[in-house]
Coordinates of C-alpha atoms in Angstrom, one line a residue:
M1 CA 55.9 -22.0 9.0
Y2 CA 53.3 -22.5 6.3
T3 CA 54.1 -25.2 3.8
Y4 CA 52.8 -25.1 0.3
S5 CA 50.1 -27.6 -0.6
E6 CA 50.1 -29.4 -4.0
F7 CA 47.5 -26.7 -5.1
D8 CA 49.8 -23.9 -4.0
A9 CA 52.8 -25.3 -5.9
A10 CA 50.8 -26.0 -9.0
F11 CA 49.2 -22.5 -8.9
V12 CA 52.6 -20.7 -8.6
A13 CA 54.1 -22.8 -11.3
E14 CA 51.3 -22.1 -13.8
R15 CA 51.5 -18.4 -13.0
N16 CA 55.3 -18.5 -13.7
R17 CA 54.7 -20.4 -17.0
Q18 CA 52.2 -17.8 -18.2
F19 CA 54.6 -15.0 -17.4
R20 CA 57.5 -16.7 -19.2
A21 CA 55.4 -16.6 -22.3
Q22 CA 54.5 -13.0 -21.8
V23 CA 58.1 -12.0 -21.3
A24 CA 59.0 -13.8 -24.5
R25 CA 56.4 -11.8 -26.3
R26 CA 57.7 -8.6 -24.9
I27 CA 61.2 -9.4 -25.9
D28 CA 60.3 -10.3 -29.5
G29 CA 58.2 -7.2 -29.9
S30 CA 54.8 -8.8 -29.9
L31 CA 53.9 -6.8 -26.9
T32 CA 54.6 -3.1 -26.4
E33 CA 55.8 -1.8 -23.0
D34 CA 52.3 -0.3 -22.4
E35 CA 50.7 -3.7 -23.2
F36 CA 53.2 -5.5 -21.0
K37 CA 53.0 -3.2 -18.1
P38 CA 49.8 -4.7 -16.5
L39 CA 51.1 -8.2 -17.0
R40 CA 54.4 -7.5 -15.4
L41 CA 52.8 -5.6 -12.4
M42 CA 50.7 -8.7 -11.7
N43 CA 54.0 -10.5 -11.1
G44 CA 55.8 -7.9 -9.1
L45 CA 57.9 -6.5 -11.9
Y46 CA 58.5 -2.7 -12.0
L47 CA 60.3 -0.5 -14.5
Q48 CA 62.4 1.7 -12.3
L49 CA 64.8 4.6 -13.0
H50 CA 67.6 2.6 -14.4
A51 CA 66.3 -1.0 -14.8
Y52 CA 63.6 -3.4 -14.0
M53 CA 63.0 -4.2 -10.3
L54 CA 61.4 -7.4 -9.0
R55 CA 59.6 -7.3 -5.7
V56 CA 59.3 -10.7 -4.0
A57 CA 56.7 -11.3 -1.4
I58 CA 57.8 -12.4 2.2
P59 CA 54.3 -13.1 3.6
Y60 CA 54.1 -11.6 7.2
G61 CA 57.9 -11.3 7.1
T62 CA 58.6 -15.0 7.8
L63 CA 61.5 -16.9 6.1
S64 CA 63.3 -20.2 6.5
S65 CA 67.0 -20.6 6.1
A66 CA 66.5 -22.3 2.8
Q67 CA 64.5 -19.5 1.5
M68 CA 67.1 -16.9 2.6
R69 CA 69.8 -18.9 0.9
Q70 CA 67.8 -19.0 -2.3
L71 CA 67.4 -15.2 -2.1
A72 CA 71.2 -15.0 -1.8
M73 CA 71.7 -17.2 -4.8
I74 CA 69.2 -15.0 -6.9
A75 CA 71.0 -11.9 -5.8
E76 CA 74.4 -13.3 -6.8
R77 CA 73.3 -15.0 -10.1
W78 CA 70.9 -12.6 -11.6
D79 CA 71.4 -9.3 -9.8
K80 CA 74.4 -7.4 -8.4
G81 CA 75.0 -9.5 -5.3
Y82 CA 72.5 -7.9 -2.9
G83 CA 68.9 -7.5 -2.0
H84 CA 67.0 -4.7 -0.5
F85 CA 64.5 -5.5 2.4
T86 CA 61.5 -3.1 2.4
T87 CA 59.0 -1.6 4.8
R88 CA 56.4 -4.0 3.5
Q89 CA 58.5 -7.1 4.6
N90 CA 59.3 -7.8 1.0
I91 CA 62.7 -8.1 -0.8
Q92 CA 63.5 -6.2 -4.0
F93 CA 66.1 -7.0 -6.6
N94 CA 67.0 -3.8 -8.3
W95 CA 69.0 -5.0 -11.4
P96 CA 67.4 -8.1 -13.0
K97 CA 67.4 -8.5 -16.8
L98 CA 64.0 -9.0 -18.2
A99 CA 65.0 -12.2 -19.9
D100 CA 66.1 -13.7 -16.6
V101 CA 62.9 -12.8 -14.6
P102 CA 61.1 -16.0 -15.5
D103 CA 64.1 -18.1 -14.2
I104 CA 64.1 -16.0 -11.0
L105 CA 60.4 -16.7 -10.5
D106 CA 60.9 -20.5 -11.0
A107 CA 63.8 -20.4 -8.5
L108 CA 61.6 -18.7 -6.0
G109 CA 58.9 -21.4 -6.6
E110 CA 61.5 -24.0 -5.7
V111 CA 61.5 -22.7 -2.1
Q112 CA 57.7 -21.8 -1.9
M113 CA 58.1 -18.1 -2.7
H114 CA 56.6 -15.9 -5.4
A115 CA 56.0 -12.2 -6.5
I116 CA 52.3 -12.4 -7.0
Q117 CA 50.3 -9.3 -5.8
T118 CA 53.4 -7.4 -4.7
S119 CA 52.2 -4.7 -7.2
G120 CA 49.0 -3.5 -8.9
N121 CA 45.7 -2.5 -7.5
T122 CA 45.2 -5.6 -5.5
I123 CA 45.5 -6.7 -1.9
R124 CA 49.2 -6.6 -1.3
N125 CA 51.5 -8.7 0.9
V126 CA 49.9 -9.1 4.3
T127 CA 52.3 -7.9 7.0
A128 CA 52.5 -8.7 10.7
D129 CA 54.4 -8.0 13.9
H130 CA 58.0 -9.2 13.3
F131 CA 58.2 -10.6 16.8
A132 CA 55.0 -12.7 16.2
G133 CA 55.0 -16.1 18.0
A134 CA 57.9 -15.0 20.2
A135 CA 57.0 -11.7 21.9
A136 CA 56.6 -11.8 25.7
D137 CA 53.6 -9.4 25.5
E138 CA 51.7 -11.3 22.8
V139 CA 48.1 -12.2 23.1
A140 CA 48.2 -14.6 20.2
D141 CA 50.4 -15.3 17.1
P142 CA 49.0 -13.2 14.3
R143 CA 50.6 -15.2 11.5
P144 CA 47.9 -17.9 11.0
I145 CA 45.3 -15.3 10.4
A146 CA 47.6 -13.4 8.1
E147 CA 48.2 -16.6 6.1
L148 CA 44.4 -17.1 5.9
I149 CA 44.0 -13.6 4.5
R150 CA 46.8 -14.2 2.1
Q151 CA 45.2 -17.3 0.7
W152 CA 41.8 -15.7 0.5
S153 CA 43.1 -12.6 -1.3
T154 CA 45.4 -14.2 -3.7
D155 CA 43.7 -14.1 -7.2
H156 CA 40.4 -13.2 -5.5
P157 CA 38.2 -12.7 -8.6
E158 CA 36.4 -9.7 -7.1
F159 CA 39.5 -7.8 -6.0
Q160 CA 42.0 -7.9 -8.8
F161 CA 41.2 -4.5 -10.1
L162 CA 40.6 -2.4 -7.1
P163 CA 40.5 1.4 -7.1
R164 CA 44.1 1.4 -5.7
K165 CA 46.4 -0.9 -3.9
F166 CA 45.2 -2.2 -0.6
K167 CA 47.3 -3.1 2.4
V168 CA 46.5 -5.2 5.5
A169 CA 48.6 -5.5 8.7
V170 CA 48.0 -7.7 11.7
T171 CA 49.4 -7.6 15.3
G172 CA 48.9 -9.9 18.2
S173 CA 50.5 -7.7 20.8
P174 CA 49.3 -4.5 22.6
M175 CA 52.6 -3.0 21.7
D176 CA 51.9 -2.4 18.0
R177 CA 55.0 -3.3 16.0
A178 CA 53.0 -3.6 12.7
V179 CA 51.9 0.1 12.4
T180 CA 48.3 -1.1 12.0
L181 CA 46.9 2.4 12.3
A182 CA 48.7 3.4 9.0
H183 CA 47.1 0.6 6.9
D184 CA 43.9 0.3 4.8
I185 CA 42.9 -2.4 7.3
G186 CA 44.7 -2.9 10.5
L187 CA 43.8 -5.9 12.7
R188 CA 44.7 -6.1 16.4
I189 CA 44.2 -9.3 18.3
V190 CA 42.6 -8.5 21.7
R191 CA 41.4 -10.4 24.7
R192 CA 38.2 -10.0 26.7
G193 CA 38.3 -12.2 29.6
E194 CA 38.9 -15.7 28.1
E195 CA 37.6 -14.7 24.7
I196 CA 40.0 -13.6 21.9
G197 CA 38.8 -11.3 19.1
Y198 CA 39.9 -8.6 16.7
Q199 CA 39.8 -4.8 16.8
V200 CA 39.3 -3.8 13.2
L201 CA 40.8 -0.5 12.0
V202 CA 40.1 1.0 8.6
G203 CA 41.2 4.0 6.5
G204 CA 44.8 4.5 7.6
G205 CA 47.6 5.3 5.2
L206 CA 50.4 7.7 4.5
G207 CA 51.4 9.2 1.1
R208 CA 50.3 12.6 0.0
T209 CA 47.3 12.7 2.3
P210 CA 48.4 10.9 5.5
M211 CA 45.6 9.7 7.8
I212 CA 45.4 7.6 10.9
G213 CA 43.0 4.7 10.8
K214 CA 39.7 4.7 12.6
V215 CA 38.1 1.9 14.7
L216 CA 35.4 0.2 12.6
H217 CA 34.8 -2.7 15.0
E218 CA 36.0 -2.9 18.6
F219 CA 35.7 -6.7 19.1
L220 CA 35.0 -9.1 16.2
P221 CA 34.9 -12.8 16.9
E222 CA 37.4 -14.8 14.9
E223 CA 34.8 -16.8 13.0
D224 CA 33.4 -13.5 11.6
L225 CA 36.7 -11.9 10.6
L226 CA 37.1 -13.1 7.0
P227 CA 33.6 -12.3 5.8
Y228 CA 33.8 -8.9 7.6
I229 CA 37.1 -8.2 5.8
E230 CA 35.5 -9.2 2.5
A231 CA 32.6 -6.8 3.3
I232 CA 35.0 -3.9 3.8
V233 CA 36.9 -4.4 0.6
S234 CA 33.8 -5.1 -1.3
V235 CA 32.1 -1.8 -0.1
W236 CA 35.2 0.2 -1.0
N237 CA 35.6 -1.5 -4.3
T238 CA 32.0 -0.3 -5.0
I239 CA 32.1 3.2 -3.8
G240 CA 35.8 4.1 -3.9
R241 CA 36.9 6.9 -6.2
R242 CA 38.2 5.8 -9.6
D243 CA 38.2 9.3 -11.3
N244 CA 41.3 10.4 -9.5
K245 CA 44.1 8.0 -8.4
Y246 CA 45.2 10.4 -5.6
K247 CA 41.7 10.1 -4.1
A248 CA 41.2 6.4 -4.7
R249 CA 42.5 4.9 -1.4
I250 CA 40.0 3.7 1.2
K251 CA 41.3 6.4 3.6
I252 CA 39.8 9.0 1.3
T253 CA 36.5 7.0 1.0
V254 CA 36.3 6.9 4.8
H255 CA 37.1 10.6 5.1
E256 CA 34.5 11.6 2.4
H257 CA 31.7 9.3 3.7
G258 CA 32.5 9.3 7.4
I259 CA 33.1 6.3 9.6
E260 CA 29.5 5.8 10.6
D261 CA 28.3 5.7 7.0
I262 CA 31.1 3.2 6.1
R263 CA 30.2 1.0 9.2
A264 CA 26.6 0.9 8.1
R265 CA 27.5 -0.1 4.6
V266 CA 29.9 -2.7 5.8
D267 CA 27.4 -4.1 8.2
A268 CA 24.8 -4.4 5.4
R269 CA 27.2 -6.1 3.0
Y270 CA 28.4 -8.4 5.8
A271 CA 24.8 -9.5 6.6
L272 CA 24.4 -10.4 3.0
I273 CA 27.6 -12.5 2.5
R274 CA 28.0 -14.0 6.0
P275 CA 25.8 -17.0 5.2
Q276 CA 28.2 -17.9 2.3
F277 CA 30.9 -18.6 4.9
T278 CA 29.9 -22.0 6.1
G279 CA 32.9 -22.7 8.3
V280 CA 35.3 -23.9 5.7
D281 CA 37.5 -20.9 6.3
Q282 CA 37.7 -21.9 10.1
Q283 CA 38.6 -25.5 9.2
L284 CA 41.4 -24.1 6.9
L285 CA 42.6 -21.7 9.7
G286 CA 42.8 -24.7 12.1
S287 CA 45.1 -26.6 9.7
I288 CA 47.1 -23.4 9.1
R289 CA 47.6 -23.0 12.9
D290 CA 49.3 -26.5 12.9
D291 CA 52.0 -25.1 10.6
F292 CA 52.7 -22.4 13.2
A293 CA 53.2 -24.6 16.2
P294 CA 56.0 -23.2 18.3
P295 CA 59.4 -24.9 18.1
Q296 CA 60.6 -27.3 20.8
F297 CA 62.3 -24.9 23.2
R298 CA 65.1 -26.3 25.2
D299 CA 66.0 -25.8 28.9
A300 CA 69.7 -25.0 29.4
P301 CA 71.9 -22.9 31.7
V302 CA 72.4 -19.2 30.8
D303 CA 75.6 -18.7 32.7
G304 CA 77.6 -18.0 29.5
Y305 CA 75.2 -15.2 28.5
T306 CA 75.4 -13.7 32.0
S307 CA 79.1 -13.7 32.2
A308 CA 79.5 -12.3 28.7
R309 CA 77.3 -9.4 29.6
E310 CA 79.4 -8.7 32.7
E311 CA 82.8 -9.1 31.1
D312 CA 82.4 -7.9 27.4
P313 CA 81.2 -4.3 27.0
V314 CA 80.8 -4.7 23.2
F315 CA 78.5 -7.7 23.7
R316 CA 76.6 -5.9 26.5
A317 CA 76.0 -2.9 24.3
W318 CA 74.7 -5.1 21.6
A319 CA 72.5 -7.0 24.0
D320 CA 71.1 -3.8 25.5
T321 CA 69.9 -2.6 22.0
N322 CA 69.3 -5.7 19.8
L323 CA 67.7 -8.1 22.2
A324 CA 64.0 -8.2 23.1
A325 CA 62.0 -10.3 25.6
H326 CA 60.8 -13.7 24.6
H327 CA 57.8 -15.5 26.1
A328 CA 59.9 -18.8 26.6
P329 CA 62.2 -18.8 29.6
G330 CA 65.9 -18.6 28.7
Y331 CA 65.2 -17.3 25.1
A332 CA 65.6 -14.0 23.5
I333 CA 64.5 -12.3 20.2
V334 CA 67.5 -11.1 18.2
S335 CA 67.3 -8.1 15.8
I336 CA 70.1 -8.1 13.3
S337 CA 70.7 -4.5 12.2
L338 CA 71.0 -3.9 8.4
K339 CA 72.0 -0.3 9.3
A340 CA 75.7 -0.4 9.7
H341 CA 76.9 3.2 9.8
G342 CA 77.3 4.5 6.3
E343 CA 75.6 1.6 4.6
T344 CA 72.3 1.6 2.7
P345 CA 69.4 0.9 5.1
G346 CA 67.8 -2.4 4.4
D347 CA 70.4 -3.8 2.0
A348 CA 72.1 -7.2 2.6
S349 CA 74.7 -8.8 0.5
A350 CA 74.4 -12.4 -0.7
D351 CA 77.2 -13.4 1.7
Q352 CA 75.4 -11.7 4.6
M353 CA 72.1 -13.5 3.6
R354 CA 73.9 -16.8 3.8
V355 CA 75.4 -16.0 7.1
M356 CA 72.0 -15.1 8.6
A357 CA 70.5 -18.3 7.1
D358 CA 73.4 -20.4 8.6
L359 CA 72.9 -18.7 12.1
A360 CA 69.1 -19.2 11.9
E361 CA 69.7 -22.9 11.2
R362 CA 72.3 -23.3 13.9
Y363 CA 70.8 -21.1 16.7
G364 CA 67.4 -19.9 15.7
H365 CA 65.1 -23.0 15.0
D366 CA 65.5 -22.4 11.3
E367 CA 63.5 -19.2 11.2
L368 CA 64.0 -15.6 10.3
R369 CA 61.8 -12.5 10.1
I370 CA 61.9 -9.3 8.1
S371 CA 60.8 -6.3 10.0
H372 CA 59.0 -3.2 8.5
E373 CA 62.0 -1.3 9.9
Q374 CA 64.2 -3.1 7.3
N375 CA 66.1 -5.3 9.7
V376 CA 66.3 -9.1 10.1
I377 CA 65.0 -10.9 13.2
L378 CA 66.0 -14.3 14.7
P379 CA 62.9 -14.8 16.8
H380 CA 63.9 -17.8 18.9
V381 CA 67.5 -17.9 20.2
H382 CA 68.5 -19.4 23.5
Q383 CA 70.5 -17.1 25.7
S384 CA 73.4 -19.6 26.0
D385 CA 74.0 -19.2 22.2
L386 CA 74.0 -15.5 22.1
P387 CA 77.8 -14.9 22.7
A388 CA 78.6 -17.3 19.8
L389 CA 75.9 -15.7 17.7
H390 CA 77.2 -12.2 18.4
A391 CA 80.8 -13.2 17.5
A392 CA 79.5 -14.6 14.1
L393 CA 77.6 -11.5 13.4
R394 CA 80.6 -9.3 14.1
E395 CA 82.7 -11.3 11.6
A396 CA 80.0 -10.7 9.0
R397 CA 79.6 -6.9 9.9
L398 CA 76.0 -7.5 11.1
A399 CA 76.5 -6.8 14.8
T400 CA 75.8 -3.0 14.7
A401 CA 74.3 -2.2 18.2
N402 CA 71.9 0.4 17.1
I403 CA 68.3 -1.1 17.0
G404 CA 65.9 1.7 17.9
L405 CA 68.7 4.3 17.8
I406 CA 69.2 7.3 15.6
S407 CA 71.1 5.3 12.9
D408 CA 68.5 2.7 12.7
I409 CA 66.8 4.7 9.9
I410 CA 64.0 3.7 7.6
A411 CA 64.7 5.0 4.1
C412 CA 63.1 4.4 0.7
P413 CA 65.4 3.8 -2.3
G414 CA 64.8 7.4 -3.3
M415 CA 66.1 9.0 -6.5
D416 CA 69.0 6.5 -6.6
Y417 CA 66.6 3.9 -8.0
C418 CA 63.0 5.0 -8.0
A419 CA 61.4 6.6 -11.1
L420 CA 58.8 8.4 -8.8
A421 CA 61.3 9.9 -6.3
T422 CA 62.0 13.7 -6.3
A423 CA 65.0 13.6 -4.0
R424 CA 67.6 11.2 -2.7
S425 CA 67.0 9.3 0.5
I426 CA 69.9 6.8 0.9
P427 CA 72.7 9.4 1.0
I428 CA 70.9 11.4 3.7
A429 CA 70.4 8.4 5.8
Q430 CA 74.1 7.4 5.4
E431 CA 75.2 10.9 6.3
I432 CA 73.0 11.1 9.4
A433 CA 74.3 7.7 10.6
T434 CA 77.9 8.5 10.1
R435 CA 77.6 12.0 11.6
F436 CA 76.1 10.8 14.9
D437 CA 78.5 7.9 15.0
A438 CA 81.3 10.4 14.8
L439 CA 79.7 12.6 17.5
K440 CA 79.3 9.5 19.8
L441 CA 75.9 10.7 20.8
E442 CA 73.7 7.8 19.6
H443 CA 73.4 6.1 22.9
E444 CA 73.1 9.4 24.8
I445 CA 70.1 10.3 22.6
G446 CA 68.5 6.9 23.1
E447 CA 65.3 5.8 21.5
M448 CA 64.9 7.7 18.2
K449 CA 63.1 6.7 14.9
I450 CA 64.1 8.7 11.9
K451 CA 62.2 7.9 8.7
I452 CA 63.1 9.3 5.2
S453 CA 61.0 9.4 2.0
G454 CA 62.3 10.6 -1.4
C455 CA 58.8 11.7 -2.5
I456 CA 55.3 12.3 -1.3
N457 CA 54.4 8.6 -1.7
A458 CA 55.9 8.2 1.8
C459 CA 57.4 4.8 1.2
G460 CA 59.9 5.6 4.0
H461 CA 56.9 6.2 6.5
H462 CA 58.2 9.7 7.3
H463 CA 54.9 10.9 8.6
V464 CA 55.1 8.6 11.6
G465 CA 58.8 9.1 12.4
H466 CA 59.8 10.7 15.7
I467 CA 61.7 12.8 13.0
G468 CA 60.4 12.5 9.5
I469 CA 62.3 13.8 6.5
L470 CA 60.6 14.3 3.1
G471 CA 62.6 15.0 0.0
L472 CA 61.1 17.2 -2.6
D473 CA 62.1 18.9 -5.8
R474 CA 62.0 22.7 -5.5
A475 CA 62.8 24.2 -9.0
G476 CA 65.2 21.4 -9.7
V477 CA 66.9 21.5 -6.3
E478 CA 66.5 18.9 -3.6
N479 CA 64.7 20.3 -0.6
Y480 CA 64.0 18.4 2.6
Q481 CA 61.1 19.1 4.9
I482 CA 61.3 18.0 8.5
T483 CA 58.3 16.7 10.7
I484 CA 58.6 16.1 14.4
G485 CA 56.6 14.1 16.9
G486 CA 55.2 11.3 14.7
D487 CA 54.8 7.8 16.0
G488 CA 53.8 4.5 14.4
G489 CA 53.1 2.6 17.6
T490 CA 49.9 1.7 19.5
D491 CA 48.7 5.3 19.6
A492 CA 50.0 6.3 16.2
Q493 CA 50.1 10.0 15.2
L494 CA 51.4 12.1 12.4
G495 CA 54.3 14.4 12.9
D496 CA 54.2 18.2 12.7
R497 CA 56.1 20.1 10.1
T498 CA 58.8 22.3 11.5
G499 CA 58.7 25.0 8.8
P500 CA 60.7 25.7 5.6
G501 CA 62.8 22.9 4.2
F502 CA 66.5 22.5 4.0
S503 CA 69.0 21.8 1.2
A504 CA 70.8 18.5 0.9
D505 CA 73.9 20.2 2.4
D506 CA 71.9 21.6 5.4
I507 CA 69.6 18.7 6.3
V508 CA 72.1 16.7 8.4
P509 CA 73.2 19.9 10.4
A510 CA 69.5 20.6 10.9
I511 CA 69.0 17.1 12.4
E512 CA 72.0 17.6 14.6
T513 CA 70.5 21.0 15.8
I514 CA 67.2 19.2 16.7
M515 CA 69.1 16.5 18.7
L516 CA 71.2 19.1 20.6
A517 CA 68.0 21.0 21.5
Y518 CA 66.5 17.8 22.8
L519 CA 69.6 17.0 24.9
E520 CA 69.4 20.6 26.3
H521 CA 65.6 20.5 27.1
R522 CA 64.9 17.0 28.3
N523 CA 64.2 16.6 32.0
D524 CA 66.8 13.8 32.3
A525 CA 68.3 10.8 30.4
S526 CA 65.2 8.8 30.9
E527 CA 62.9 11.2 29.0
T528 CA 62.8 10.2 25.3
F529 CA 62.8 12.6 22.4
L530 CA 59.1 11.9 21.8
A531 CA 58.2 12.5 25.4
T532 CA 60.2 15.7 25.5
Y533 CA 58.4 16.9 22.3
R534 CA 55.0 16.1 23.7
R535 CA 55.8 18.0 26.8
L536 CA 57.2 21.1 25.3
G537 CA 55.8 21.2 21.8
M538 CA 57.4 22.6 18.7
A539 CA 58.7 26.0 20.0
P540 CA 62.1 25.1 21.3
F541 CA 63.0 22.9 18.3
K542 CA 61.7 25.6 15.9
A543 CA 63.7 28.2 17.7
A544 CA 66.8 26.1 17.4
L545 CA 66.3 25.5 13.7
Y546 CA 65.2 29.0 12.5
G547 CA 65.7 31.4 15.4
E548 CA 63.5 32.9 18.0
A549 CA 61.7 35.2 15.7
E550 CA 60.6 32.5 13.3
A551 CA 59.6 30.3 16.2
A552 CA 57.2 33.0 17.5
R553 CA 55.7 33.7 14.1
P554 CA 52.1 32.3 13.7
R555 CA 52.0 29.7 11.0
R556 CA 50.1 30.7 7.9
K557 CA 47.0 28.6 7.2
A558 CA 48.5 27.3 3.9
E559 CA 51.7 26.3 5.6
A560 CA 49.8 24.7 8.6
D561 CA 47.6 22.7 6.2
V562 CA 50.4 21.2 4.2
T563 CA 50.4 17.4 4.6
A564 CA 52.7 16.5 1.7

């Protein structure tokens, strides 16, 4: 893991000192809320529906056990005993008192964490593949370059007041687990023979106008990456829309100008600034790489793991869903589900955080990851330790065997917390999970990614869900639109809208109808929902939802063009 330098520690401490003074001025009335707003947003503090919310950065999703324990302490001391892990690999505390926020930020600084640039029109937390440094299919660990981008972008003087927020994701694997095509900039580490470079994607994003990113550069050498990224952001900062915040994201700029025009502008800007990069960034990257050296993997028998799989069906079910292949012999990647049936997706109690920290220290080389799917990962666990690990997770109610299944739902906080939301997300996710648990169909259905957003800002990534659910307000009544066929993987695509939306009472039965139609129409148990949809199209699912007559009706242009 990256370790703070003296400069890093001093920088964070000074930012915290400044914000403590700003909070004091807000409390004594010297600052109005309007005057305070830009100052708090620079430090990750939002004013939500019921209270302030503090968003804490977890760069590229990597945590130590000490950091996780500190998050547990913060949740218990200054919040309501839990934290919410987000699709941006951050953690949010939903109930801090304003007067306590400076103390929280100081507590974060003690374990080399902060909330800088988790909000505002800046370059946000850089995200990465949550299996980074462990995945069997990895070309290279993306975290060193993510850390370089984090350092470069933090308080970058040119990029503190961008047209809108800006998000970067990096993956080192051909199996894209970072959803790079739905980011402002997506970086994919690729190999050409013996040479490693970067495919650069630009203009992706969800929200009210969802778009899939386009390839800006097929193979960029590593030494050119940082100046090329600076050229991209600089071009957008110059020509991006500022007259309309809904058209300010770089995806709209790419759409309006075209990818060829953007490429020409970026190339021109890159040629101008490239000489300023004299190699210092590459020296820094080399030292950063030292911080991400792999742990000392051990060689030990795996007989206990093998026998547990054969003898314990509960352990086997968990192993089948929650383990992934590791590049080191005898090791596995463990996904800890924060989606127990009926619970809030992404929430972890302080006690659960401490349990996960203890297990990471005991079995996982002192490392945890947060996934964009709102789960926690132990990236390096020897197979001989898996039975004991599973037993400890069961005791803490963290052993739900549902990774990648229908109850492993991504959901934004929705109208239970968010001031922008137009419908609830959490109760819908809970009802879907408990319904399919009761039906005992989860494993029969197999791979399924349901994503739920409580408004058109799409924080739940519903556009790229195999099934996406968007909650809207229709004349004061919650209405839920369904999309089918989205995917956030290597060949990401947006889902197709089924038709009219459903009430809060009818949305779970509608999802059940779609699943039963899938089970009826699939070729066999090996054909996934997504594969079945791509083979058959919308017709059988629309017929199941609305009847044969509605399924046969041509879609009106206005309906077909709705992208929410």
